XYZ file of C-alpha atoms in Angstrom:
683
model
C -4.467 -35.740 -0.579
C -3.905 -31.929 -1.455
C -1.770 -30.063 1.148
C -2.135 -26.407 0.425
C 0.676 -24.118 1.846
C -0.923 -21.624 4.147
C 0.460 -18.881 6.191
C -1.213 -17.701 9.517
C -0.757 -13.931 10.097
C -1.270 -13.139 13.729
C -1.224 -9.670 14.946
C 1.111 -8.461 17.696
C -1.888 -7.114 19.622
C -3.586 -10.565 19.537
C -1.061 -13.257 19.133
C -3.280 -15.836 20.586
C -6.894 -16.204 22.031
C -7.416 -17.206 25.578
C -10.432 -19.343 26.433
C -13.209 -16.991 25.988
C -16.787 -17.122 26.948
C -17.469 -15.994 23.614
C -16.727 -18.158 20.473
C -14.020 -17.942 17.726
C -15.788 -17.463 14.311
C -14.224 -18.799 11.064
C -14.656 -16.829 7.832
C -13.382 -17.967 4.522
C -13.049 -15.865 1.102
C -11.845 -16.742 -2.274
C -9.928 -13.343 -3.299
C -8.066 -12.824 -6.546
C -6.547 -9.777 -8.269
C -6.556 -5.974 -7.371
C -10.067 -5.289 -7.703
C -11.379 -8.219 -5.416
C -8.607 -7.233 -2.907
C -10.205 -3.796 -2.785
C -13.663 -5.219 -2.607
C -13.041 -7.572 0.361
C -11.945 -4.766 2.578
C -15.441 -3.255 2.557
C -16.805 -6.714 3.529
C -14.188 -6.893 6.386
C -15.134 -3.595 7.620
C -18.905 -4.428 7.764
C -18.060 -7.482 9.722
C -15.782 -5.775 12.058
C -18.047 -3.053 12.701
C -20.786 -5.261 14.153
C -18.856 -8.161 15.536
C -18.547 -8.946 19.368
C -16.384 -12.155 18.696
C -12.917 -13.060 17.792
C -12.389 -13.843 14.304
C -10.277 -15.881 12.084
C -10.165 -15.108 8.292
C -9.154 -17.741 5.808
C -8.107 -16.132 2.404
C -7.672 -18.291 -0.589
C -5.778 -16.070 -2.677
C -3.671 -15.683 -5.854
C 0.118 -14.078 -5.524
C -1.534 -10.477 -6.003
C -4.146 -10.550 -3.266
C -1.797 -12.306 -0.797
C 0.665 -9.497 -1.279
C -1.803 -6.760 -0.881
C -4.025 -8.382 2.018
C -1.030 -9.645 4.193
C 0.431 -6.227 4.553
C -3.016 -4.861 4.852
C -3.992 -6.779 7.778
C -0.376 -6.847 9.288
C -0.383 -3.115 9.250
C -4.181 -2.795 10.437
C -3.387 -4.713 13.560
C -7.011 -5.279 14.768
C -7.537 -6.965 18.218
C -8.638 -10.408 18.284
C -8.319 -11.159 14.632
C -6.220 -13.857 12.964
C -5.563 -14.319 9.306
C -4.550 -17.167 7.321
C -3.618 -17.244 3.540
C -3.782 -20.322 1.330
C -2.422 -20.578 -2.259
C -4.913 -20.605 -4.928
C -2.509 -21.805 -7.540
C -2.139 -24.982 -5.505
C -5.996 -25.502 -6.105
C -6.281 -24.809 -9.545
C -5.627 -28.340 -10.728
C -8.594 -29.353 -8.733
C -11.173 -27.209 -10.688
C -9.237 -26.386 -13.953
C -11.198 -29.151 -15.796
C -14.256 -27.701 -15.472
C -15.232 -25.116 -18.387
C -16.713 -22.156 -16.673
C -18.509 -19.028 -18.433
C -18.853 -17.030 -15.322
C -16.991 -13.525 -15.291
C -15.205 -14.947 -12.066
C -13.186 -17.545 -13.985
C -11.356 -20.278 -12.423
C -11.563 -18.529 -8.963
C -15.313 -18.891 -8.894
C -15.008 -22.485 -8.559
C -12.832 -23.018 -5.730
C -15.260 -22.882 -3.006
C -15.751 -26.397 -3.891
C -12.242 -27.239 -2.685
C -12.548 -25.782 0.685
C -12.509 -29.238 2.423
C -9.107 -29.844 1.139
C -7.792 -26.066 1.291
C -8.777 -25.298 4.949
C -6.794 -27.136 8.080
C -8.245 -30.591 8.537
C -9.046 -29.880 12.468
C -11.447 -26.919 11.234
C -14.967 -28.135 11.721
C -17.129 -25.247 10.604
C -16.737 -21.859 8.400
C -18.930 -19.260 7.222
C -18.033 -18.852 3.346
C -18.602 -15.423 1.817
C -18.412 -13.877 -1.637
C -16.381 -10.375 -1.917
C -19.375 -8.490 -2.843
C -21.153 -9.092 0.665
C -22.087 -6.238 3.232
C -23.115 -7.250 6.728
C -25.682 -5.241 8.370
C -25.574 -7.282 11.629
C -23.360 -9.255 13.925
C -22.050 -12.227 12.092
C -22.128 -14.422 15.459
C -26.114 -14.405 14.623
C -25.149 -16.301 11.452
C -22.537 -18.520 12.928
C -25.498 -19.560 15.660
C -27.397 -21.048 12.971
C -24.886 -24.206 12.717
C -26.684 -25.367 15.895
C -30.038 -25.508 14.120
C -28.503 -27.972 11.660
C -30.053 -31.585 11.845
C -27.604 -34.492 12.214
C -27.490 -34.913 8.430
C -27.415 -31.295 7.309
C -23.892 -30.193 6.097
C -24.515 -26.968 4.096
C -26.508 -23.766 5.022
C -27.835 -21.524 2.081
C -30.271 -18.992 1.065
C -32.827 -19.689 -1.739
C -31.921 -18.189 -4.990
C -34.050 -14.945 -5.334
C -33.931 -14.796 -9.258
C -35.918 -16.939 -11.844
C -32.449 -18.278 -13.193
C -32.984 -21.911 -12.110
C -36.538 -21.958 -13.297
C -35.574 -21.538 -16.931
C -38.027 -19.184 -17.994
C -35.773 -16.080 -18.457
C -35.481 -16.464 -22.322
C -36.236 -18.925 -24.896
C -34.259 -22.252 -24.969
C -32.737 -21.101 -21.626
C -31.488 -24.333 -20.061
C -29.994 -23.868 -16.608
C -28.406 -26.674 -14.484
C -30.513 -28.660 -12.234
C -31.540 -27.461 -9.012
C -34.147 -27.948 -6.333
C -36.919 -25.511 -6.678
C -35.589 -22.020 -7.367
C -32.156 -23.367 -6.402
C -29.716 -21.642 -3.723
C -27.268 -18.797 -3.908
C -23.828 -19.450 -2.802
C -22.726 -15.862 -1.948
C -23.232 -16.882 1.642
C -22.484 -20.475 2.677
C -22.453 -22.337 6.235
C -20.195 -25.206 5.665
C -20.019 -27.991 8.236
C -16.482 -29.139 7.089
C -16.263 -32.093 9.726
C -19.362 -33.694 8.148
C -18.592 -32.971 4.671
C -15.322 -34.723 4.861
C -17.116 -37.634 6.531
C -19.480 -38.052 3.663
C -16.879 -38.001 0.960
C -17.509 -34.609 -0.177
C -14.601 -34.259 -2.691
C -15.553 -37.266 -4.542
C -19.355 -36.389 -4.506
C -19.119 -32.968 -6.165
C -16.750 -34.404 -8.630
C -19.059 -37.083 -9.639
C -21.833 -34.642 -9.872
C -19.927 -32.227 -11.993
C -18.673 -34.960 -14.285
C -22.218 -36.328 -14.935
C -23.718 -32.844 -15.471
C -21.083 -31.622 -17.731
C -21.799 -34.375 -20.354
C -24.983 -32.395 -21.195
C -24.619 -28.982 -19.985
C -20.780 -28.652 -21.351
C -20.052 -25.884 -18.870
C -21.237 -23.799 -15.893
C -22.872 -20.475 -16.168
C -22.620 -19.538 -12.546
C -19.500 -21.297 -11.608
C -19.442 -22.999 -8.095
C -23.237 -22.326 -7.687
C -24.337 -24.713 -10.453
C -22.364 -27.677 -9.090
C -23.643 -26.910 -5.376
C -27.266 -26.741 -6.976
C -26.843 -29.966 -8.950
C -25.402 -31.645 -5.796
C -28.404 -30.576 -3.505
C -30.863 -31.539 -5.916
C -29.572 -35.205 -5.570
C -28.984 -34.939 -1.965
C -31.805 -32.548 -0.575
C -31.759 -33.695 3.016
C -27.935 -32.192 3.400
C -29.106 -28.663 2.877
C -30.303 -26.410 5.490
C -32.295 -23.618 4.133
C -31.455 -20.275 5.610
C -33.862 -17.236 5.923
C -33.564 -14.985 2.782
C -32.367 -12.044 4.642
C -29.109 -13.663 5.264
C -28.553 -13.155 1.410
C -30.407 -10.238 -0.018
C -29.664 -10.448 -3.508
C -29.494 -7.384 -5.383
C -29.281 -8.682 -9.022
C -31.759 -7.486 -11.624
C -35.302 -9.216 -11.383
C -35.080 -10.710 -8.113
C -37.551 -11.256 -5.251
C -35.284 -9.679 -2.655
C -38.007 -7.107 -1.791
C -40.115 -10.059 -0.210
C -36.977 -10.869 2.329
C -37.667 -7.997 4.357
C -40.586 -5.553 5.620
C -38.438 -3.146 7.898
C -35.033 -2.063 7.579
C -34.000 -3.701 10.810
C -34.913 -7.176 9.184
C -31.812 -6.690 7.085
C -28.786 -9.080 7.882
C -26.531 -9.401 4.525
C -26.583 -7.557 1.300
C -25.529 -9.329 -1.654
C -24.395 -7.207 -4.634
C -24.205 -10.262 -7.064
C -25.237 -8.232 -10.192
C -22.361 -7.337 -12.553
C -23.903 -3.835 -12.391
C -23.024 -3.766 -8.784
C -24.225 -0.453 -7.249
C -26.180 0.328 -10.489
C -28.661 -2.345 -10.024
C -32.158 -1.802 -10.266
C -34.124 -2.020 -6.961
C -36.989 -0.175 -5.291
C -34.626 0.324 -2.208
C -31.351 0.403 -3.791
C -30.729 4.101 -2.573
C -30.789 2.880 1.004
C -28.547 -0.152 0.267
C -26.140 1.733 -1.679
C -25.774 4.338 1.157
C -25.116 1.574 3.614
C -22.495 -0.006 1.481
C -20.770 3.562 0.990
C -20.879 3.969 4.747
C -18.482 0.917 4.968
C -16.621 1.788 1.919
C -15.442 5.074 3.220
C -15.490 4.311 7.028
C -12.316 4.912 9.000
C -10.551 1.484 9.402
C -8.472 2.898 12.423
C -11.674 2.991 14.425
C -12.025 -0.787 14.073
C -8.975 -1.360 16.001
C -10.891 -1.232 19.288
C -10.629 -4.171 21.868
C -13.508 -6.519 22.206
C -15.440 -6.032 25.471
C -14.886 -9.262 27.552
C -12.161 -10.477 25.431
C -8.835 -9.321 26.603
C -5.685 -9.806 24.808
C -2.985 -11.669 26.303
C -0.016 -9.547 25.323
C 0.435 -5.772 24.262
C 1.530 -4.918 20.754
C 4.780 -3.607 19.850
C 3.428 -0.090 19.157
C 1.803 -0.144 22.734
C 5.032 -1.166 24.424
C 7.100 1.288 22.478
C 4.318 4.100 23.170
C 4.686 3.277 27.044
C 8.501 3.922 26.806
C 7.851 7.694 25.649
C 7.981 10.460 28.071
C 4.623 12.479 27.901
C 6.440 15.303 29.356
C 9.022 15.531 26.561
C 8.227 18.724 24.390
C 8.646 16.540 21.203
C 6.575 13.675 22.393
C 4.013 14.289 19.638
C 6.775 13.905 17.064
C 8.340 10.855 18.762
C 4.847 9.297 18.990
C 4.530 9.594 15.138
C 7.614 7.554 14.554
C 6.239 4.416 16.093
C 2.716 4.722 14.692
C 1.685 2.012 12.486
C -0.317 3.218 9.401
C -2.508 0.993 7.485
C -1.142 0.198 3.906
C -3.200 -0.989 0.871
C -0.473 -1.928 -1.854
C -1.710 -1.730 -5.485
C -4.953 -0.240 -5.016
C -5.713 -0.102 -8.754
C -4.667 -2.633 -11.341
C -1.120 -2.902 -11.963
C 0.585 -4.772 -14.689
C 4.306 -4.593 -15.004
C 6.276 -7.692 -16.224
C 9.976 -8.076 -14.995
C 12.079 -8.424 -17.976
C 15.891 -9.077 -18.359
C 16.398 -5.355 -18.886
C 18.804 -4.465 -16.134
C 18.650 -0.621 -16.682
C 14.914 -0.047 -16.070
C 13.904 2.814 -13.823
C 10.665 3.532 -11.623
C 9.871 7.045 -10.801
C 9.079 6.942 -7.108
C 7.051 9.655 -5.204
C 4.235 10.409 -2.520
C 1.384 12.622 -2.640
C -1.773 13.621 -0.788
C -5.191 14.769 -1.989
C -4.099 18.262 -2.756
C -1.643 17.040 -5.411
C -3.984 14.543 -7.199
C -3.899 17.068 -10.105
C -0.293 16.258 -10.997
C -0.809 12.662 -11.891
C -1.988 13.148 -15.494
C 0.683 15.352 -16.350
C 3.534 13.133 -14.735
C 2.076 10.140 -16.715
C 2.361 12.278 -19.840
C 6.018 13.166 -19.127
C 7.280 9.764 -17.794
C 6.423 6.743 -19.752
C 8.297 4.245 -17.487
C 6.920 2.550 -14.421
C 5.868 4.709 -11.477
C 5.321 3.758 -7.785
C 3.311 6.302 -6.067
C 2.317 6.207 -2.373
C -0.701 8.262 -1.600
C -1.592 9.460 2.018
C -5.195 9.565 2.398
C -8.305 8.802 4.532
C -10.579 5.938 3.653
C -13.035 8.405 2.116
C -10.402 10.263 0.112
C -8.985 6.932 -1.165
C -12.526 6.365 -2.697
C -12.506 9.850 -4.223
C -9.279 9.176 -5.815
C -10.459 5.811 -7.124
C -13.327 7.635 -8.771
C -10.808 10.271 -10.107
C -8.415 7.701 -11.583
C -11.343 5.402 -13.193
C -12.839 8.517 -14.960
C -9.409 9.706 -16.363
C -8.645 8.403 -19.745
C -4.840 9.136 -19.043
C -4.705 7.138 -15.822
C -6.958 4.319 -16.926
C -4.562 3.521 -19.962
C -1.527 3.566 -17.715
C -1.056 -0.163 -16.164
C 2.426 0.375 -15.202
C 1.672 2.712 -12.128
C 1.587 1.115 -8.764
C -0.896 3.124 -6.194
C -0.370 2.483 -2.774
C -2.591 3.926 -0.159
C -1.119 4.850 3.329
C -4.045 5.643 5.637
C -4.064 8.754 7.558
C -3.504 8.744 11.253
C -2.151 11.159 13.620
C -1.330 14.775 13.569
C 1.803 14.935 11.332
C 2.048 14.023 7.633
C 4.661 11.050 7.833
C 6.455 12.130 4.537
C 9.325 9.470 4.798
C 7.323 6.532 5.881
C 4.935 7.344 2.909
C 7.995 7.581 0.569
C 9.445 4.384 1.914
C 6.189 2.528 0.831
C 6.594 3.738 -2.711
C 10.255 2.916 -2.654
C 9.865 -0.594 -1.340
C 7.342 -1.368 -3.903
C 9.299 -0.471 -6.851
C 10.060 -3.507 -8.955
C 13.017 -2.164 -11.175
C 16.659 -2.371 -10.636
C 16.926 1.366 -10.251
C 14.625 4.046 -8.740
C 14.152 7.918 -9.732
C 13.474 9.516 -6.298
C 11.228 12.450 -7.080
C 8.331 14.593 -5.745
C 5.019 14.600 -7.548
C 4.953 18.375 -7.948
C 7.920 18.127 -10.414
C 7.530 17.413 -14.201
C 10.486 15.352 -15.605
C 11.662 16.597 -18.999
C 10.323 14.927 -21.997
C 12.488 11.878 -22.685
C 14.084 11.681 -19.407
C 13.116 7.864 -18.692
C 15.281 6.806 -21.777
C 18.001 9.265 -21.048
C 18.213 7.940 -17.575
C 18.370 4.397 -18.499
C 21.382 5.402 -20.998
C 23.087 7.229 -18.163
C 22.674 4.002 -15.907
C 24.900 2.084 -18.664
C 27.201 5.082 -19.392
C 28.112 5.528 -15.754
C 28.394 1.841 -14.899
C 25.958 2.025 -11.968
C 25.632 -1.768 -11.580
C 29.241 -1.801 -10.300
C 29.527 1.618 -8.509
C 27.892 3.439 -5.622
C 26.657 6.558 -7.547
C 23.697 8.745 -7.342
C 22.688 10.405 -10.540
C 21.368 13.971 -9.816
C 18.737 15.485 -12.008
C 18.981 19.340 -11.944
C 15.888 20.948 -10.473
C 14.250 24.132 -11.722
C 10.936 26.039 -10.990
C 8.201 28.164 -12.578
C 5.998 30.603 -10.799
C 3.447 30.404 -13.425
C 0.635 28.032 -13.416
C 0.559 27.738 -17.304
C 3.868 27.110 -18.740
C 4.954 26.284 -22.277
C 7.175 23.154 -20.912
C 10.806 23.525 -22.414
C 11.476 20.678 -24.923
C 15.284 20.740 -24.684
C 18.073 22.125 -22.451
C 18.585 24.843 -25.009
C 15.069 26.017 -24.671
C 15.201 25.778 -20.934
C 18.386 27.920 -20.747
C 16.618 30.466 -22.930
C 13.585 30.576 -20.539
C 15.991 30.622 -17.543
C 17.701 33.895 -19.075
C 14.256 35.426 -19.925
C 13.022 34.770 -16.321
C 10.355 32.220 -17.026
C 12.162 29.626 -15.220
C 14.584 29.870 -12.013
C 16.835 27.507 -10.442
C 14.988 25.668 -7.836
C 14.312 27.554 -4.503
C 17.280 30.104 -5.502
C 15.191 32.897 -3.638
C 14.210 30.815 -0.712
C 16.464 27.977 0.124
C 19.712 28.574 -2.018
C 21.771 25.880 -0.132
C 19.270 23.039 -0.968
C 20.612 22.735 -4.603
C 23.574 24.904 -4.704
C 26.140 22.152 -4.916
C 24.549 21.177 -8.392
C 26.598 24.085 -9.670
C 24.212 25.409 -12.168
C 26.663 27.656 -13.722
C 28.801 24.833 -14.650
C 25.551 22.693 -15.825
C 24.766 25.439 -18.410
C 27.705 24.437 -20.443
C 28.650 21.077 -19.448
C 28.345 17.952 -21.958
C 29.500 15.025 -19.606
C 28.337 14.235 -16.123
C 30.420 15.636 -13.449
C 30.888 14.910 -9.880
C 30.026 17.372 -7.121
C 30.773 16.896 -3.286
C 28.198 16.818 -0.540
C 27.397 19.816 1.267
C 25.169 20.938 4.083
C 21.440 20.757 3.342
C 21.899 19.439 -0.068
C 18.645 17.871 -1.200
C 18.554 17.001 -4.895
C 16.455 14.511 -6.728
C 18.542 11.310 -7.564
C 18.553 8.239 -9.364
C 20.053 5.171 -7.434
C 19.879 1.529 -7.268
C 16.813 0.085 -5.772
C 18.704 -1.398 -2.678
C 19.637 2.263 -1.442
C 19.031 3.309 2.099
C 15.625 4.086 2.855
C 14.310 7.560 4.101
C 14.668 8.341 7.960
C 10.972 8.099 9.348
C 11.697 10.305 12.353
C 11.388 13.166 10.015
C 7.568 13.979 9.405
C 5.917 16.951 8.191
C 8.300 19.914 7.019
C 12.017 19.826 7.242
C 14.920 17.716 6.746
C 13.004 14.709 5.175
C 15.192 14.545 1.875
C 18.082 16.389 3.350
C 18.886 13.575 5.906
C 18.487 10.770 2.949
C 21.157 12.508 0.915
C 23.521 12.808 3.736
C 22.979 8.995 4.500
C 23.872 8.296 0.976
C 27.048 10.364 1.225
C 27.989 8.820 4.393
C 27.769 5.248 2.245
C 30.156 6.621 -0.078
C 27.870 7.483 -2.904
C 29.391 9.677 -5.585
C 27.073 12.598 -6.563
C 27.010 12.843 -10.341
C 25.277 15.744 -12.237
C 23.584 14.871 -15.582
C 24.349 17.599 -18.141
C 21.141 16.884 -20.161
C 18.484 16.235 -17.643
C 16.198 18.353 -15.785
C 12.834 18.473 -14.066
C 10.759 21.570 -13.421
C 8.603 22.315 -10.033
C 5.088 23.432 -10.715
C 3.488 26.018 -8.435
C 1.136 24.968 -5.573
C -0.206 26.352 -2.538
C 1.923 26.049 0.508
C 1.336 22.816 2.638
C -0.005 22.846 6.084
C 3.271 21.544 7.457
C 5.420 24.446 6.408
C 2.859 26.962 7.828
C 3.374 25.040 11.154
C 7.131 25.254 10.738
C 7.225 29.018 10.005
C 4.677 29.735 12.795
C 5.742 27.481 15.673
C 8.950 27.611 17.670
C 8.098 24.460 19.240
C 7.920 22.800 15.981
C 11.436 24.155 14.915
C 12.928 23.305 18.294
C 11.734 19.647 17.900
C 12.996 19.532 14.221
C 16.473 20.629 15.514
C 16.487 18.112 18.224
C 15.509 15.444 15.662
C 18.275 16.583 13.478
C 20.899 16.335 16.318
C 19.646 12.811 17.131
C 20.044 11.743 13.350
C 23.588 13.059 13.424
C 24.440 10.940 16.186
C 22.886 7.849 15.158
C 24.337 8.149 11.622
C 27.705 8.669 13.320
C 27.162 5.421 15.352
C 25.887 3.652 12.302
C 28.764 4.689 9.700
C 31.802 5.223 11.994
C 31.839 3.124 15.066
C 35.269 3.848 16.212
C 36.778 6.566 18.422
C 37.090 9.804 16.511
C 40.040 11.123 18.463
C 42.683 9.944 16.185
C 41.330 11.598 13.321
C 41.244 14.664 15.018
C 44.954 14.485 15.740
C 45.859 13.539 12.060
C 43.906 16.484 10.925
C 45.781 18.839 13.135
C 49.180 17.190 12.055
C 48.222 17.606 8.403
C 47.233 21.377 9.232
C 50.617 21.875 10.738
C 52.636 20.142 7.557
C 50.710 21.776 4.842
C 49.746 25.022 6.277
C 46.852 24.822 3.575
C 44.381 27.655 3.587
C 41.602 25.518 2.523
C 41.671 24.043 5.897
C 40.369 27.187 7.238
C 37.247 26.661 4.975
C 36.861 23.042 6.166
C 36.954 23.891 9.694
C 34.471 26.715 9.163
C 32.086 24.114 7.680
C 32.699 22.036 10.733
C 31.716 25.135 12.922
C 28.222 25.140 11.341
C 27.557 21.977 13.337
C 29.293 23.353 16.623
C 31.707 20.468 16.469
C 33.274 20.857 19.802
C 29.885 20.390 21.481
C 27.751 17.776 19.594
C 29.185 17.142 15.817
C 28.622 13.748 14.697
C 31.533 11.809 14.112
C 30.281 11.094 10.440
C 30.305 15.003 9.910
C 33.933 15.065 11.015
C 35.228 12.135 8.724
C 33.277 13.356 6.072
C 35.583 16.746 5.930
C 38.436 14.924 6.972
C 38.450 12.567 3.756
C 37.960 15.931 1.621
C 40.847 17.382 3.223
C 42.787 14.266 2.833
C 42.140 14.008 -0.944
C 43.070 17.798 -1.320
C 46.405 17.390 0.371
C 47.350 13.980 -1.433
């Protein structure tokens, strides 16, 4: 017997189910690839919206869908929901011998294997295609199991097209079926009874017999189910047709309902999907779009009468916060769990033996969407983008990407949706999602409103080898510039950039607003440099760097505007990364309207106070993490060195220390950092 490896994902909010008066409902789906993983979310939303029962979803998935859906459900944290995953690769041998012309491929046959794939103690399950939308509580469908006779094992709705009647075109020869046949988009499977009658052997014998004359299936598992039912009609329970209103061309679906209230389940089973012809298609389309763009956060509600046994991690952490704290909203944001949908669009990147490959990592929201095409033109390597959006905005992005010739042709760009929640932009959380899902040995940590110079991808890969980054902790700095012009003739070389710099067409980044952010780059030296040069970290330095993928993540306490990149560079330096300026690399910031968060920073004293508080706490945490010992001996050593050397540079060091009010709350890390600088100097 085939034993499929499966993984049960239990949410912290609903780790186990108590003995409810309401019944646990099991739902199974076969889901493979990026598109099906996106489609199944709309199905799940429609079920969750109407449901009043605890649910257990069983997904038969390929590796792609498993990765996407496991994180999505884990971060969704819907109460009274469990999710199990089963490896579709282990089932392929069961059906790979069946030739199939249907666009679903081998995965379209896997519903035949559910008696083996699902746990042996599971007695009943509702099986659904991913292109289903529910318009009622799924418990009503589950209740139909009680109407089965003792011999019935499968519940199906009659097929609403003329396919199995064999009169669609000349010489059309469908598989055998009982009357009009049955559609397998919605199935009630009585697993316990199917195992008892030897289902696994019965469907195989049916398929082998029919394939001798039919040669292949046209409608995947549906053909085999129908041939089996024709031989064993007593085993099927016919469901009312409103449980599977099939919106393919030339169907009798309009006969399934007279009022809107009669609708139960809509099945978009035409390859045309939402463009199918139907008298009421506009109504169906609007119903589907409602769930497509519905805010999934609203589905986290507790079920009435189904109390959870233990609170979730987020709820426990929330209870520990002081609501009277002036920075309560900032602290709450740090523990908020955002839904994450990885690889929202098709992604194709094959890992090779190339140990120099680099992924551009960035984050964006809807107001920076226009930058995507330009970045794709400037950077030909892999890209990992995290997009902070609502459910509705994610669908707008999908339409935008599918309409763009540039984006459609780039399959090495991973788009990861982080769904909106809360009042702040969790910029570092979003960055970390993009960083974690880069697949190359190195990452270029950038912002989406910067355009890399042409050829930067190849130049950086050569620099990785030249500077031996595989064996040294180094961060390669790409100098940043900016233009105030929306239309720019982008410089094609360093010489051209220097000329534009002299003419005032370009500027060093933020020179007129925040000089400290990039001053350590030493732009004067960069103008004539021909080899990489090392610079020391200075306060508020926030360059854009290339590092190994295993670099520290961004600190997620920083949300909105302020210190989100500065803290990351500080942590790199604390871990003794050497900051190396690349002499022939550059990137240019393109102008855009100010973000909402920078407006809040500028206008709100409370916002600035809380940012300062978070900075102080970050210093202390970094100190504990980096140097756990007592700092007092280092102070005495520094004082001794001062006495012995009488070096004037010590005054500058102590002045820099003074920026952090050392004697009151400087972190040990800051002290140790400057001590190391001084030690190298006097040695």
